[in-house]
Amino acid sequence: MNKMKTLLAASVAAASMAMIAAPASAEVAASVGVASTYLWRGYDLGSGTPAVSGDLSYSTAGAYIGAWASSGDTAAGTEYDLYAGYGMDIGGGVSFDISVWNYNYPTGAGYLATEETDLFEHSDLILTVGLGPISVSYYEPIAGPSGYTLYNYYTISGSVAAFSLTIGMEDIDGNETMHADLSYAYNDNLSFIVSQQDGDDVLAVDTDPKFIVSYSLPISM
């Protein structure tokens, strides 16, 4: 997927996906979720097919490691991601997070659709800086086959009450896409998302709005 990625359970996983300011005490956390499709950077990777996901993480003193898996990418196959990082509160509402994510597709060709994915072959370095309810993230590909590392991805996210908005911009070898994801958290488990994508035709963007429903449950550890 990661040439196309991220379930929506969080509109999120991952954007994604950075765990800013992990708790100081050791903690094991897990959850399972289902979404009406697999949304990644404005792309519908699930082709309208529901996606089931789950994650398991361990954190202590700001450092964390974990794994996330999803059934949802109909083109690249079943996916599991391994990640590790460190997050901290600097003070004055400022937070910082750095993490490495590795994407794996044991049942399909992966997000390039040209070869099977080997462990640790496709990886991103993610830097996130937060100020209050606003955060900015930068994704830098650090491992991948020929052609995979020719992109950069940026997001800016913010939240007010139960609403959150993520705007993402990606440059793939000079071709650009942009998407906006507006989500509403009905409660701690149920979320509704509207996503709109635009960009260069060569990247096969789908400019029709997408509507996603996701439901997640924490698992007591």
CSV table of C-alpha atoms in Angstrom, one decimal:
chain,number,residue,atom,x,y,z
A,1,MET,CA,0.0,0.0,0.0
A,2,ASN,CA,2.4,2.4,0.9
A,3,LYS,CA,2.6,3.8,-2.5
A,4,MET,CA,-0.9,4.0,-1.2
A,5,LYS,CA,-1.7,3.6,2.4
A,6,THR,CA,-3.6,4.1,5.7
A,7,LEU,CA,-6.8,2.7,7.1
A,8,LEU,CA,-9.3,5.0,8.3
A,9,ALA,CA,-9.9,3.8,11.6
A,10,ALA,CA,-7.9,6.8,12.4
A,11,SER,CA,-8.0,8.5,9.1
A,12,VAL,CA,-5.6,7.6,10.5
A,13,ALA,CA,-2.9,4.7,11.2
A,14,ALA,CA,-2.0,5.8,10.4
A,15,ALA,CA,-1.5,8.8,9.1
A,16,SER,CA,-1.7,9.0,9.9
A,17,MET,CA,0.0,7.6,12.2
A,18,ALA,CA,2.5,9.4,14.5
A,19,MET,CA,2.2,8.8,18.3
A,20,ILE,CA,3.1,12.2,19.7
A,21,ALA,CA,4.1,12.3,23.4
A,22,ALA,CA,3.9,8.7,24.5
A,23,PRO,CA,3.2,8.2,28.2
A,24,ALA,CA,6.2,8.1,30.6
A,25,SER,CA,5.2,4.8,32.2
A,26,ALA,CA,5.3,1.5,30.4
A,27,GLU,CA,2.1,0.6,28.6
A,28,VAL,CA,0.8,-2.1,26.3
A,29,ALA,CA,-2.1,-1.1,24.1
A,30,ALA,CA,-4.1,-2.9,21.5
A,31,SER,CA,-7.2,-2.4,19.4
A,32,VAL,CA,-9.3,-3.8,16.5
A,33,GLY,CA,-11.3,-1.9,14.0
A,34,VAL,CA,-13.4,-2.1,10.8
A,35,ALA,CA,-13.9,0.5,8.1
A,36,SER,CA,-16.2,0.7,5.1
A,37,THR,CA,-13.1,0.9,2.9
A,38,TYR,CA,-9.3,1.4,3.2
A,39,LEU,CA,-8.6,5.1,2.7
A,40,TRP,CA,-5.0,6.2,2.1
A,41,ARG,CA,-4.0,9.7,1.1
A,42,GLY,CA,-7.3,10.3,-0.6
A,43,TYR,CA,-7.1,7.0,-2.5
A,44,ASP,CA,-9.7,4.3,-1.9
A,45,LEU,CA,-7.4,1.3,-1.7
A,46,GLY,CA,-10.2,-1.0,-0.7
A,47,SER,CA,-12.2,-0.3,-3.8
A,48,GLY,CA,-15.3,0.0,-1.6
A,49,THR,CA,-14.6,-3.3,0.2
A,50,PRO,CA,-14.7,-3.2,4.1
A,51,ALA,CA,-11.3,-3.4,5.8
A,52,VAL,CA,-10.5,-5.1,9.1
A,53,SER,CA,-7.5,-3.9,11.1
A,54,GLY,CA,-5.7,-4.4,14.4
A,55,ASP,CA,-2.7,-3.0,16.2
A,56,LEU,CA,-0.5,-3.8,19.2
A,57,SER,CA,2.0,-1.4,20.7
A,58,TYR,CA,4.3,-1.0,23.7
A,59,SER,CA,5.5,2.3,25.0
A,60,THR,CA,7.7,3.6,27.8
A,61,ALA,CA,9.2,7.0,28.6
A,62,GLY,CA,8.2,8.4,25.2
A,63,ALA,CA,9.7,5.5,23.2
A,64,TYR,CA,7.3,3.0,21.4
A,65,ILE,CA,7.2,0.0,19.1
A,66,GLY,CA,4.3,-1.7,17.5
A,67,ALA,CA,2.6,-3.5,14.7
A,68,TRP,CA,-0.5,-2.7,12.7
A,69,ALA,CA,-2.3,-5.0,10.2
A,70,SER,CA,-5.1,-4.6,7.7
A,71,SER,CA,-7.0,-6.8,5.2
A,72,GLY,CA,-8.1,-3.8,3.1
A,73,ASP,CA,-5.7,-3.2,0.2
A,74,THR,CA,-7.4,-5.0,-2.7
A,75,ALA,CA,-4.5,-4.3,-5.1
A,76,ALA,CA,-1.4,-4.8,-3.0
A,77,GLY,CA,-2.8,-7.6,-0.7
A,78,THR,CA,-3.0,-8.1,3.1
A,79,GLU,CA,-0.7,-5.6,4.8
A,80,TYR,CA,1.2,-5.4,8.1
A,81,ASP,CA,3.3,-2.5,9.3
A,82,LEU,CA,6.1,-2.5,11.9
A,83,TYR,CA,7.0,0.8,13.6
A,84,ALA,CA,9.2,2.3,16.3
A,85,GLY,CA,9.6,5.9,17.4
A,86,TYR,CA,10.0,8.4,20.2
A,87,GLY,CA,7.6,11.3,21.1
A,88,MET,CA,7.8,14.0,23.7
A,89,ASP,CA,6.2,17.2,25.0
A,90,ILE,CA,8.6,20.1,24.8
A,91,GLY,CA,6.4,22.5,26.8
A,92,GLY,CA,4.1,25.3,25.9
A,93,GLY,CA,1.8,23.0,24.0
A,94,VAL,CA,4.7,22.0,21.6
A,95,SER,CA,5.2,18.3,20.9
A,96,PHE,CA,7.6,16.3,18.7
A,97,ASP,CA,7.6,12.8,17.3
A,98,ILE,CA,10.0,10.8,15.1
A,99,SER,CA,9.3,7.3,13.9
A,100,VAL,CA,10.2,4.7,11.3
A,101,TRP,CA,7.4,2.6,9.6
A,102,ASN,CA,8.0,-0.5,7.6
A,103,TYR,CA,5.3,-1.8,5.2
A,104,ASN,CA,4.9,-5.4,4.3
A,105,TYR,CA,2.5,-7.3,1.9
A,106,PRO,CA,2.8,-11.1,2.5
A,107,THR,CA,-0.1,-12.0,0.2
A,108,GLY,CA,0.4,-9.7,-2.8
A,109,ALA,CA,2.7,-7.7,-4.9
A,110,GLY,CA,2.9,-4.7,-2.6
A,111,TYR,CA,2.2,-1.1,-3.4
A,112,LEU,CA,4.3,-1.1,-6.6
A,113,ALA,CA,2.5,-4.1,-7.9
A,114,THR,CA,5.7,-5.3,-9.5
A,115,GLU,CA,7.2,-7.7,-6.9
A,116,GLU,CA,6.5,-9.3,-3.6
A,117,THR,CA,7.5,-7.3,-0.6
A,118,ASP,CA,10.4,-8.5,1.6
A,119,LEU,CA,10.7,-7.6,5.3
A,120,PHE,CA,12.1,-4.1,5.9
A,121,GLU,CA,12.1,-3.4,2.1
A,122,HIS,CA,9.7,-0.5,2.1
A,123,SER,CA,10.1,2.1,4.9
A,124,ASP,CA,9.3,5.7,5.7
A,125,LEU,CA,10.8,8.1,8.3
A,126,ILE,CA,8.1,10.3,9.7
A,127,LEU,CA,8.7,13.6,11.6
A,128,THR,CA,5.8,15.3,13.3
A,129,VAL,CA,5.7,18.6,15.2
A,130,GLY,CA,2.6,19.6,17.1
A,131,LEU,CA,1.4,22.9,18.6
A,132,GLY,CA,-1.8,22.5,20.6
A,133,PRO,CA,-4.4,21.0,18.4
A,134,ILE,CA,-2.4,21.5,15.2
A,135,SER,CA,0.3,19.1,13.9
A,136,VAL,CA,2.5,19.0,10.8
A,137,SER,CA,4.1,15.8,9.5
A,138,TYR,CA,6.7,15.0,6.9
A,139,TYR,CA,7.2,11.5,5.4
A,140,GLU,CA,10.6,10.7,3.9
A,141,PRO,CA,11.1,7.3,2.1
A,142,ILE,CA,14.3,5.7,3.4
A,143,ALA,CA,14.1,2.2,1.8
A,144,GLY,CA,12.4,0.8,-1.2
A,145,PRO,CA,12.9,-0.7,-4.7
A,146,SER,CA,13.7,1.4,-7.7
A,147,GLY,CA,11.2,4.3,-8.1
A,148,TYR,CA,9.7,3.9,-4.7
A,149,THR,CA,11.8,6.6,-3.0
A,150,LEU,CA,10.9,9.3,-5.6
A,151,TYR,CA,8.2,10.9,-3.4
A,152,ASN,CA,7.6,13.2,-0.5
A,153,TYR,CA,4.5,13.5,1.5
A,154,TYR,CA,3.4,16.3,3.9
A,155,THR,CA,0.3,16.7,6.1
A,156,ILE,CA,-1.2,19.4,8.3
A,157,SER,CA,-3.9,18.3,10.8
A,158,GLY,CA,-6.1,20.1,13.3
A,159,SER,CA,-9.0,19.3,15.5
A,160,VAL,CA,-11.9,21.2,17.2
A,161,ALA,CA,-14.1,19.3,19.6
A,162,ALA,CA,-15.3,16.1,17.8
A,163,PHE,CA,-14.2,17.3,14.3
A,164,SER,CA,-10.7,17.0,12.8
A,165,LEU,CA,-9.3,17.9,9.4
A,166,THR,CA,-6.2,16.6,7.6
A,167,ILE,CA,-4.8,18.1,4.5
A,168,GLY,CA,-2.2,16.0,2.7
A,169,MET,CA,0.1,16.9,-0.2
A,170,GLU,CA,2.3,14.4,-2.1
A,171,ASP,CA,4.9,14.9,-4.8
A,172,ILE,CA,5.7,11.7,-6.8
A,173,ASP,CA,8.6,12.4,-9.1
A,174,GLY,CA,7.2,15.8,-10.1
A,175,ASN,CA,3.6,14.8,-10.2
A,176,GLU,CA,1.4,16.1,-7.4
A,177,THR,CA,-1.7,15.1,-5.5
A,178,MET,CA,-3.6,16.7,-2.6
A,179,HIS,CA,-6.4,15.5,-0.4
A,180,ALA,CA,-8.6,16.8,2.5
A,181,ASP,CA,-10.1,14.4,5.0
A,182,LEU,CA,-12.8,15.8,7.4
A,183,SER,CA,-13.8,13.4,10.2
A,184,TYR,CA,-16.3,13.5,12.9
A,185,ALA,CA,-15.9,11.3,16.0
A,186,TYR,CA,-19.4,10.4,17.1
A,187,ASN,CA,-17.8,8.8,20.2
A,188,ASP,CA,-14.6,7.0,21.1
A,189,ASN,CA,-15.3,4.2,18.8
A,190,LEU,CA,-17.4,5.4,15.8
A,191,SER,CA,-16.2,7.9,13.2
A,192,PHE,CA,-17.4,9.3,9.9
A,193,ILE,CA,-15.0,10.6,7.3
A,194,VAL,CA,-15.4,12.6,4.1
A,195,SER,CA,-12.4,12.7,1.8
A,196,GLN,CA,-11.8,14.8,-1.3
A,197,GLN,CA,-8.8,14.2,-3.6
A,198,ASP,CA,-7.3,16.2,-6.5
A,199,GLY,CA,-4.1,16.2,-8.5
A,200,ASP,CA,-2.3,15.3,-11.7
A,201,ASP,CA,-4.2,12.9,-14.0
A,202,VAL,CA,-1.1,10.7,-14.4
A,203,LEU,CA,-1.5,9.6,-10.8
A,204,ALA,CA,-5.0,8.3,-11.4
A,205,VAL,CA,-6.6,10.5,-8.8
A,206,ASP,CA,-10.4,10.1,-8.1
A,207,THR,CA,-12.0,13.5,-7.7
A,208,ASP,CA,-15.3,12.0,-6.5
A,209,PRO,CA,-15.9,12.6,-2.7
A,210,LYS,CA,-15.5,9.5,-0.6
A,211,PHE,CA,-17.6,8.7,2.5
A,212,ILE,CA,-16.2,6.3,5.1
A,213,VAL,CA,-17.5,4.9,8.4
A,214,SER,CA,-15.1,3.3,10.8
A,215,TYR,CA,-15.5,1.6,14.2
A,216,SER,CA,-12.7,0.7,16.6
A,217,LEU,CA,-12.5,-1.1,19.9
A,218,PRO,CA,-9.7,-1.0,22.4
A,219,ILE,CA,-8.5,-4.4,23.8
A,220,SER,CA,-7.8,-4.5,27.5
A,221,MET,CA,-4.3,-5.8,28.2
